[in-house]
């Protein structure tokens, strides 16, 4: 079974600064995607960014980018120019054809943004 | 376009009672999922469905049942509620494929007392 590990229960960043959230995963599969989801206090799950395992180029979405190290099975999220609205729980997730393409989530990292 | 709609948003249940959490999606997605989220934990898969009439167990199926009679609806049934089922429940749906985005409902906060 695939496991997703987020080793940072909580992180803090000042407004306008950069923060990196860590994620590692364990798999023997070759066809998979990795995702970062954001969960604000409203509970809504919001897709932040996704990365295909076959692509070496790291995905970028505006202020959000990933550092994907396939051999190390590492998938970190970098948030640049942090904003107060970035405060939320962030979940790393793995998806493969196993279990009907269900997402397999890490435990999450709570991000606090201070003025 | 409503996306994924879950009802109710909140519910308090007594031990031993039963209830059904409703989930409906209007995006014609074949794949639907039920997850539970406990405090300090990520989402864990309860059941999933790859199409009408087809369901399968996820990581934590005990104490739950599902059915999928239509593409749109995927209700989750709790029989004989227990305090261990106190959690936030999420329904999600997606098209087939490892790269497709999963869309989530707003969740149901269930407390069993």
PDB file of C-alpha atoms in Angstrom:
ATOM      1  CA  UNK A   1       0.000   0.000   0.000  1.00  0.00           C
ATOM      2  CA  UNK A   2       1.100   3.535  -0.667  1.00  0.00           C
ATOM      3  CA  UNK A   3       1.908   5.775   2.280  1.00  0.00           C
ATOM      4  CA  UNK A   4       2.172   9.545   2.330  1.00  0.00           C
ATOM      5  CA  UNK A   5       4.123  11.235   5.110  1.00  0.00           C
ATOM      6  CA  UNK A   6       4.019  14.875   6.105  1.00  0.00           C
ATOM      7  CA  UNK A   7       6.548  15.315   8.892  1.00  0.00           C
ATOM      8  CA  UNK A   8       5.646  18.896   9.824  1.00  0.00           C
ATOM      9  CA  UNK A   9       2.403  19.093  11.848  1.00  0.00           C
ATOM     10  CA  UNK A  10       2.659  22.894  11.994  1.00  0.00           C
ATOM     11  CA  UNK A  11       4.557  25.605  10.161  1.00  0.00           C
ATOM     12  CA  UNK A  12       4.638  29.353  10.515  1.00  0.00           C
ATOM     13  CA  UNK A  13       5.581  32.046   8.002  1.00  0.00           C
ATOM     14  CA  UNK A  14       5.486  35.824   7.947  1.00  0.00           C
ATOM     15  CA  UNK A  15       3.514  37.646   5.308  1.00  0.00           C
ATOM     16  CA  UNK A  16       5.462  38.134   2.050  1.00  0.00           C
ATOM     17  CA  UNK A  17       7.990  35.442   3.029  1.00  0.00           C
ATOM     18  CA  UNK A  18       8.499  31.993   1.504  1.00  0.00           C
ATOM     19  CA  UNK A  19       7.712  28.686   3.170  1.00  0.00           C
ATOM     20  CA  UNK A  20       8.249  25.079   2.109  1.00  0.00           C
ATOM     21  CA  UNK A  21       6.035  22.199   3.212  1.00  0.00           C
ATOM     22  CA  UNK A  22       7.504  18.700   3.044  1.00  0.00           C
ATOM     23  CA  UNK A  23       5.968  15.482   1.801  1.00  0.00           C
ATOM     24  CA  UNK A  24       7.398  12.046   1.136  1.00  0.00           C
ATOM     25  CA  UNK A  25       5.637   9.003  -0.239  1.00  0.00           C
ATOM     26  CA  UNK A  26       6.255   5.343  -0.684  1.00  0.00           C
ATOM     27  CA  UNK A  27       5.187   3.435  -3.780  1.00  0.00           C
ATOM     28  CA  UNK A  28       6.295   0.753  -6.187  1.00  0.00           C
ATOM     29  CA  UNK A  29       3.985   1.962  -8.961  1.00  0.00           C
ATOM     30  CA  UNK A  30       5.126   3.871 -12.027  1.00  0.00           C
ATOM     31  CA  UNK A  31       1.884   5.598 -13.055  1.00  0.00           C
ATOM     32  CA  UNK A  32       0.754   8.109 -10.462  1.00  0.00           C
ATOM     33  CA  UNK A  33       0.054  11.753  -9.737  1.00  0.00           C
ATOM     34  CA  UNK A  34       0.807  13.848  -6.700  1.00  0.00           C
ATOM     35  CA  UNK A  35      -1.370  16.645  -5.394  1.00  0.00           C
ATOM     36  CA  UNK A  36      -1.412  19.365  -2.799  1.00  0.00           C
ATOM     37  CA  UNK A  37      -4.805  20.298  -1.349  1.00  0.00           C
ATOM     38  CA  UNK A  38      -5.595  23.260   0.850  1.00  0.00           C
ATOM     39  CA  UNK A  39      -8.255  23.092   3.562  1.00  0.00           C
ATOM     40  CA  UNK A  40      -9.165  26.467   5.105  1.00  0.00           C
ATOM     41  CA  UNK A  41     -11.350  26.694   8.236  1.00  0.00           C
ATOM     42  CA  UNK A  42     -14.416  26.439   5.997  1.00  0.00           C
ATOM     43  CA  UNK A  43     -13.462  22.724   5.546  1.00  0.00           C
ATOM     44  CA  UNK A  44     -13.606  22.994   1.764  1.00  0.00           C
ATOM     45  CA  UNK A  45     -10.909  20.944   0.020  1.00  0.00           C
ATOM     46  CA  UNK A  46      -9.232  23.083  -2.648  1.00  0.00           C
ATOM     47  CA  UNK A  47      -6.756  21.767  -5.204  1.00  0.00           C
ATOM     48  CA  UNK A  48      -3.559  23.816  -5.126  1.00  0.00           C
ATOM     49  CA  UNK A  49      -1.265  22.037  -7.566  1.00  0.00           C
ATOM     50  CA  UNK A  50      -0.664  18.664  -9.205  1.00  0.00           C
ATOM     51  CA  UNK A  51       2.409  16.860 -10.557  1.00  0.00           C
ATOM     52  CA  UNK A  52       2.640  13.956 -12.975  1.00  0.00           C
ATOM     53  CA  UNK A  53       5.196  11.320 -12.015  1.00  0.00           C
ATOM     54  CA  UNK A  54       6.514  11.073 -15.581  1.00  0.00           C
ATOM     55  CA  UNK A  55       7.282  14.774 -15.844  1.00  0.00           C
ATOM     56  CA  UNK A  56      10.660  15.952 -14.608  1.00  0.00           C
ATOM     57  CA  UNK A  57       9.662  19.594 -14.796  1.00  0.00           C
ATOM     58  CA  UNK A  58       8.278  20.873 -11.525  1.00  0.00           C
ATOM     59  CA  UNK A  59       4.716  22.186 -11.608  1.00  0.00           C
ATOM     60  CA  UNK A  60       4.008  25.852 -10.910  1.00  0.00           C
ATOM     61  CA  UNK A  61       0.756  27.682 -10.240  1.00  0.00           C
ATOM     62  CA  UNK A  62       1.271  31.393  -9.593  1.00  0.00           C
ATOM     63  CA  UNK A  63       2.863  31.664  -6.106  1.00  0.00           C
ATOM     64  CA  UNK A  64       2.792  27.891  -5.576  1.00  0.00           C
ATOM     65  CA  UNK A  65       5.452  25.555  -6.889  1.00  0.00           C
ATOM     66  CA  UNK A  66       6.664  22.061  -6.138  1.00  0.00           C
ATOM     67  CA  UNK A  67      10.032  20.399  -5.844  1.00  0.00           C
ATOM     68  CA  UNK A  68       9.489  16.874  -7.140  1.00  0.00           C
ATOM     69  CA  UNK A  69      12.348  14.455  -6.528  1.00  0.00           C
ATOM     70  CA  UNK A  70      11.144  11.150  -7.942  1.00  0.00           C
ATOM     71  CA  UNK A  71      14.113   9.021  -6.913  1.00  0.00           C
ATOM     72  CA  UNK A  72      13.888  10.320  -3.362  1.00  0.00           C
ATOM     73  CA  UNK A  73      10.069  10.078  -3.449  1.00  0.00           C
ATOM     74  CA  UNK A  74       9.803  13.624  -2.219  1.00  0.00           C
ATOM     75  CA  UNK A  75       7.183  16.210  -3.185  1.00  0.00           C
ATOM     76  CA  UNK A  76       7.494  19.524  -1.343  1.00  0.00           C
ATOM     77  CA  UNK A  77       5.314  22.608  -1.778  1.00  0.00           C
ATOM     78  CA  UNK A  78       6.809  26.081  -1.864  1.00  0.00           C
ATOM     79  CA  UNK A  79       4.594  29.084  -1.223  1.00  0.00           C
ATOM     80  CA  UNK A  80       6.146  32.386  -2.233  1.00  0.00           C
ATOM     81  CA  UNK A  81       5.055  35.851  -1.117  1.00  0.00           C
ATOM     82  CA  UNK A  82       2.839  34.320   1.568  1.00  0.00           C
ATOM     83  CA  UNK A  83      -0.521  35.956   2.189  1.00  0.00           C
ATOM     84  CA  UNK A  84      -2.870  35.857   5.168  1.00  0.00           C
ATOM     85  CA  UNK A  85      -5.322  33.905   3.032  1.00  0.00           C
ATOM     86  CA  UNK A  86      -2.785  31.091   2.681  1.00  0.00           C
ATOM     87  CA  UNK A  87      -3.357  30.109   6.307  1.00  0.00           C
ATOM     88  CA  UNK A  88      -4.900  26.633   6.216  1.00  0.00           C
ATOM     89  CA  UNK A  89      -4.242  22.920   6.511  1.00  0.00           C
ATOM     90  CA  UNK A  90      -2.277  21.595   3.568  1.00  0.00           C
ATOM     91  CA  UNK A  91      -2.535  17.967   2.533  1.00  0.00           C
ATOM     92  CA  UNK A  92      -0.209  16.092   0.262  1.00  0.00           C
ATOM     93  CA  UNK A  93      -1.956  13.317  -1.667  1.00  0.00           C
ATOM     94  CA  UNK A  94      -1.010  10.458  -3.966  1.00  0.00           C
ATOM     95  CA  UNK A  95      -3.222   9.069  -6.689  1.00  0.00           C
ATOM     96  CA  UNK A  96      -2.879   5.932  -8.792  1.00  0.00           C
ATOM     97  CA  UNK A  97      -5.197   3.460 -10.526  1.00  0.00           C
ATOM     98  CA  UNK A  98      -5.220   1.468  -7.273  1.00  0.00           C
ATOM     99  CA  UNK A  99      -8.567   1.640  -5.374  1.00  0.00           C
ATOM    100  CA  UNK A 100     -10.439   3.335  -8.152  1.00  0.00           C
ATOM    101  CA  UNK A 101      -8.066   6.292  -8.405  1.00  0.00           C
ATOM    102  CA  UNK A 102      -8.790   7.251  -4.813  1.00  0.00           C
ATOM    103  CA  UNK A 103      -6.554   9.890  -3.265  1.00  0.00           C
ATOM    104  CA  UNK A 104      -4.266   8.723  -0.478  1.00  0.00           C
ATOM    105  CA  UNK A 105      -3.624  11.609   1.938  1.00  0.00           C
ATOM    106  CA  UNK A 106      -0.918  12.553   4.396  1.00  0.00           C
ATOM    107  CA  UNK A 107      -1.844  13.805   7.863  1.00  0.00           C
ATOM    108  CA  UNK A 108      -1.517  17.421   6.871  1.00  0.00           C
ATOM    109  CA  UNK A 109       0.495  20.496   7.833  1.00  0.00           C
ATOM    110  CA  UNK A 110      -1.176  23.435   9.531  1.00  0.00           C
ATOM    111  CA  UNK A 111       0.212  26.685   8.109  1.00  0.00           C
ATOM    112  CA  UNK A 112       0.018  29.856  10.165  1.00  0.00           C
ATOM    113  CA  UNK A 113       0.677  33.179   8.424  1.00  0.00           C
ATOM    114  CA  UNK A 114       1.632  36.086  10.673  1.00  0.00           C
ATOM    115  CA  UNK A 115       1.429  39.776   9.716  1.00  0.00           C
TER     116      UNK A 115
ATOM    117  CA  UNK B   1     -23.301  24.145 -11.490  1.00  0.00           C
ATOM    118  CA  UNK B   2     -23.556  22.881  -7.893  1.00  0.00           C
ATOM    119  CA  UNK B   3     -20.667  20.364  -8.040  1.00  0.00           C
ATOM    120  CA  UNK B   4     -20.759  17.920  -5.113  1.00  0.00           C
ATOM    121  CA  UNK B   5     -23.505  18.479  -2.561  1.00  0.00           C
ATOM    122  CA  UNK B   6     -23.568  16.813   0.843  1.00  0.00           C
ATOM    123  CA  UNK B   7     -26.381  16.838   3.359  1.00  0.00           C
ATOM    124  CA  UNK B   8     -26.643  17.390   6.244  1.00  0.00           C
ATOM    125  CA  UNK B   9     -23.752  19.706   7.173  1.00  0.00           C
ATOM    126  CA  UNK B  10     -23.983  18.878  10.864  1.00  0.00           C
ATOM    127  CA  UNK B  11     -25.593  16.071  12.823  1.00  0.00           C
ATOM    128  CA  UNK B  12     -25.610  14.775  16.377  1.00  0.00           C
ATOM    129  CA  UNK B  13     -26.476  11.108  16.691  1.00  0.00           C
ATOM    130  CA  UNK B  14     -27.051   8.953  19.737  1.00  0.00           C
ATOM    131  CA  UNK B  15     -25.175   5.679  20.161  1.00  0.00           C
ATOM    132  CA  UNK B  16     -27.006   2.899  18.340  1.00  0.00           C
ATOM    133  CA  UNK B  17     -28.954   5.171  16.005  1.00  0.00           C
ATOM    134  CA  UNK B  18     -28.674   4.947  12.236  1.00  0.00           C
ATOM    135  CA  UNK B  19     -28.515   7.603   9.576  1.00  0.00           C
ATOM    136  CA  UNK B  20     -27.728   8.194   5.923  1.00  0.00           C
ATOM    137  CA  UNK B  21     -25.353  10.856   4.681  1.00  0.00           C
ATOM    138  CA  UNK B  22     -26.451  12.053   1.283  1.00  0.00           C
ATOM    139  CA  UNK B  23     -24.093  12.912  -1.582  1.00  0.00           C
ATOM    140  CA  UNK B  24     -25.023  13.998  -5.073  1.00  0.00           C
ATOM    141  CA  UNK B  25     -22.962  15.377  -7.962  1.00  0.00           C
ATOM    142  CA  UNK B  26     -24.070  17.021 -11.193  1.00  0.00           C
ATOM    143  CA  UNK B  27     -20.842  16.678 -13.191  1.00  0.00           C
ATOM    144  CA  UNK B  28     -21.601  13.219 -14.625  1.00  0.00           C
ATOM    145  CA  UNK B  29     -18.537  11.768 -12.899  1.00  0.00           C
ATOM    146  CA  UNK B  30     -18.254   7.998 -12.855  1.00  0.00           C
ATOM    147  CA  UNK B  31     -16.051   7.823  -9.794  1.00  0.00           C
ATOM    148  CA  UNK B  32     -17.289   8.731  -6.329  1.00  0.00           C
ATOM    149  CA  UNK B  33     -15.699   8.419  -2.892  1.00  0.00           C
ATOM    150  CA  UNK B  34     -16.435   8.682   0.788  1.00  0.00           C
ATOM    151  CA  UNK B  35     -13.713   9.785   3.187  1.00  0.00           C
ATOM    152  CA  UNK B  36     -13.600  10.469   6.889  1.00  0.00           C
ATOM    153  CA  UNK B  37     -11.315  13.002   8.550  1.00  0.00           C
ATOM    154  CA  UNK B  38     -10.444  12.642  12.213  1.00  0.00           C
ATOM    155  CA  UNK B  39      -8.726  15.464  14.157  1.00  0.00           C
ATOM    156  CA  UNK B  40      -5.038  15.733  13.293  1.00  0.00           C
ATOM    157  CA  UNK B  41      -5.347  13.136  10.569  1.00  0.00           C
ATOM    158  CA  UNK B  42      -5.667  13.163   6.849  1.00  0.00           C
ATOM    159  CA  UNK B  43      -8.658  11.863   4.985  1.00  0.00           C
ATOM    160  CA  UNK B  44      -9.146   8.114   4.994  1.00  0.00           C
ATOM    161  CA  UNK B  45     -11.091   6.261   2.315  1.00  0.00           C
ATOM    162  CA  UNK B  46     -14.244   4.490   3.502  1.00  0.00           C
ATOM    163  CA  UNK B  47     -15.831   3.308   0.238  1.00  0.00           C
ATOM    164  CA  UNK B  48     -15.618   4.133  -3.407  1.00  0.00           C
ATOM    165  CA  UNK B  49     -17.631   3.521  -6.572  1.00  0.00           C
ATOM    166  CA  UNK B  50     -16.474   3.360 -10.177  1.00  0.00           C
ATOM    167  CA  UNK B  51     -19.973   3.570 -11.618  1.00  0.00           C
ATOM    168  CA  UNK B  52     -23.641   2.894 -10.973  1.00  0.00           C
ATOM    169  CA  UNK B  53     -24.098  -0.496  -9.355  1.00  0.00           C
ATOM    170  CA  UNK B  54     -20.393  -0.926  -8.500  1.00  0.00           C
ATOM    171  CA  UNK B  55     -18.951  -0.228  -5.063  1.00  0.00           C
ATOM    172  CA  UNK B  56     -15.901  -1.385  -3.166  1.00  0.00           C
ATOM    173  CA  UNK B  57     -14.332  -1.056   0.267  1.00  0.00           C
ATOM    174  CA  UNK B  58     -11.626   1.400   1.101  1.00  0.00           C
ATOM    175  CA  UNK B  59      -9.276   1.534   4.074  1.00  0.00           C
ATOM    176  CA  UNK B  60     -11.873   1.944   6.876  1.00  0.00           C
ATOM    177  CA  UNK B  61     -15.227   0.412   5.786  1.00  0.00           C
ATOM    178  CA  UNK B  62     -16.360  -1.189   9.060  1.00  0.00           C
ATOM    179  CA  UNK B  63     -19.646   0.190  10.359  1.00  0.00           C
ATOM    180  CA  UNK B  64     -20.656   1.708   7.024  1.00  0.00           C
ATOM    181  CA  UNK B  65     -22.558   0.731   3.916  1.00  0.00           C
ATOM    182  CA  UNK B  66     -22.995   2.373   0.543  1.00  0.00           C
ATOM    183  CA  UNK B  67     -25.059   1.999  -2.585  1.00  0.00           C
ATOM    184  CA  UNK B  68     -24.841   3.529  -6.042  1.00  0.00           C
ATOM    185  CA  UNK B  69     -28.086   3.182  -7.948  1.00  0.00           C
ATOM    186  CA  UNK B  70     -27.504   6.241 -10.156  1.00  0.00           C
ATOM    187  CA  UNK B  71     -24.470   8.089 -11.495  1.00  0.00           C
ATOM    188  CA  UNK B  72     -25.390  11.171  -9.466  1.00  0.00           C
ATOM    189  CA  UNK B  73     -25.985   9.758  -5.982  1.00  0.00           C
ATOM    190  CA  UNK B  74     -23.735   7.925  -3.541  1.00  0.00           C
ATOM    191  CA  UNK B  75     -25.278   7.748  -0.049  1.00  0.00           C
ATOM    192  CA  UNK B  76     -23.341   6.519   2.983  1.00  0.00           C
ATOM    193  CA  UNK B  77     -25.262   4.564   5.605  1.00  0.00           C
ATOM    194  CA  UNK B  78     -24.223   4.340   9.256  1.00  0.00           C
ATOM    195  CA  UNK B  79     -25.802   1.461  11.129  1.00  0.00           C
ATOM    196  CA  UNK B  80     -25.652   1.322  14.942  1.00  0.00           C
ATOM    197  CA  UNK B  81     -23.640   4.520  15.379  1.00  0.00           C
ATOM    198  CA  UNK B  82     -20.668   4.389  17.751  1.00  0.00           C
ATOM    199  CA  UNK B  83     -18.544   7.184  19.302  1.00  0.00           C
ATOM    200  CA  UNK B  84     -15.634   6.041  17.096  1.00  0.00           C
ATOM    201  CA  UNK B  85     -17.631   7.256  14.094  1.00  0.00           C
ATOM    202  CA  UNK B  86     -17.494  10.845  15.322  1.00  0.00           C
ATOM    203  CA  UNK B  87     -15.702  12.538  12.450  1.00  0.00           C
ATOM    204  CA  UNK B  88     -16.024  14.843   9.471  1.00  0.00           C
ATOM    205  CA  UNK B  89     -17.203  13.002   6.357  1.00  0.00           C
ATOM    206  CA  UNK B  90     -16.377  14.083   2.836  1.00  0.00           C
ATOM    207  CA  UNK B  91     -17.846  12.928  -0.417  1.00  0.00           C
ATOM    208  CA  UNK B  92     -15.853  13.427  -3.613  1.00  0.00           C
ATOM    209  CA  UNK B  93     -16.201  12.685  -7.302  1.00  0.00           C
ATOM    210  CA  UNK B  94     -14.036  12.675 -10.403  1.00  0.00           C
ATOM    211  CA  UNK B  95     -13.708  11.461 -13.953  1.00  0.00           C
ATOM    212  CA  UNK B  96     -11.664   8.337 -14.510  1.00  0.00           C
ATOM    213  CA  UNK B  97      -7.935   8.867 -14.676  1.00  0.00           C
ATOM    214  CA  UNK B  98      -4.997   9.395 -12.396  1.00  0.00           C
ATOM    215  CA  UNK B  99      -4.556  13.011 -13.480  1.00  0.00           C
ATOM    216  CA  UNK B 100      -8.101  14.236 -13.066  1.00  0.00           C
ATOM    217  CA  UNK B 101      -9.127  16.603 -10.317  1.00  0.00           C
ATOM    218  CA  UNK B 102     -11.308  15.251  -7.539  1.00  0.00           C
ATOM    219  CA  UNK B 103     -14.091  17.592  -6.436  1.00  0.00           C
ATOM    220  CA  UNK B 104     -15.158  17.541  -2.816  1.00  0.00           C
ATOM    221  CA  UNK B 105     -18.352  18.333  -0.999  1.00  0.00           C
ATOM    222  CA  UNK B 106     -18.285  20.676   1.978  1.00  0.00           C
ATOM    223  CA  UNK B 107     -18.295  17.867   4.493  1.00  0.00           C
ATOM    224  CA  UNK B 108     -20.622  16.618   7.218  1.00  0.00           C
ATOM    225  CA  UNK B 109     -19.601  16.979  10.825  1.00  0.00           C
ATOM    226  CA  UNK B 110     -21.049  14.032  12.719  1.00  0.00           C
ATOM    227  CA  UNK B 111     -20.962  13.652  16.483  1.00  0.00           C
ATOM    228  CA  UNK B 112     -22.047  10.412  18.141  1.00  0.00           C
ATOM    229  CA  UNK B 113     -22.897  10.758  21.838  1.00  0.00           C
TER     230      UNK B 113
END
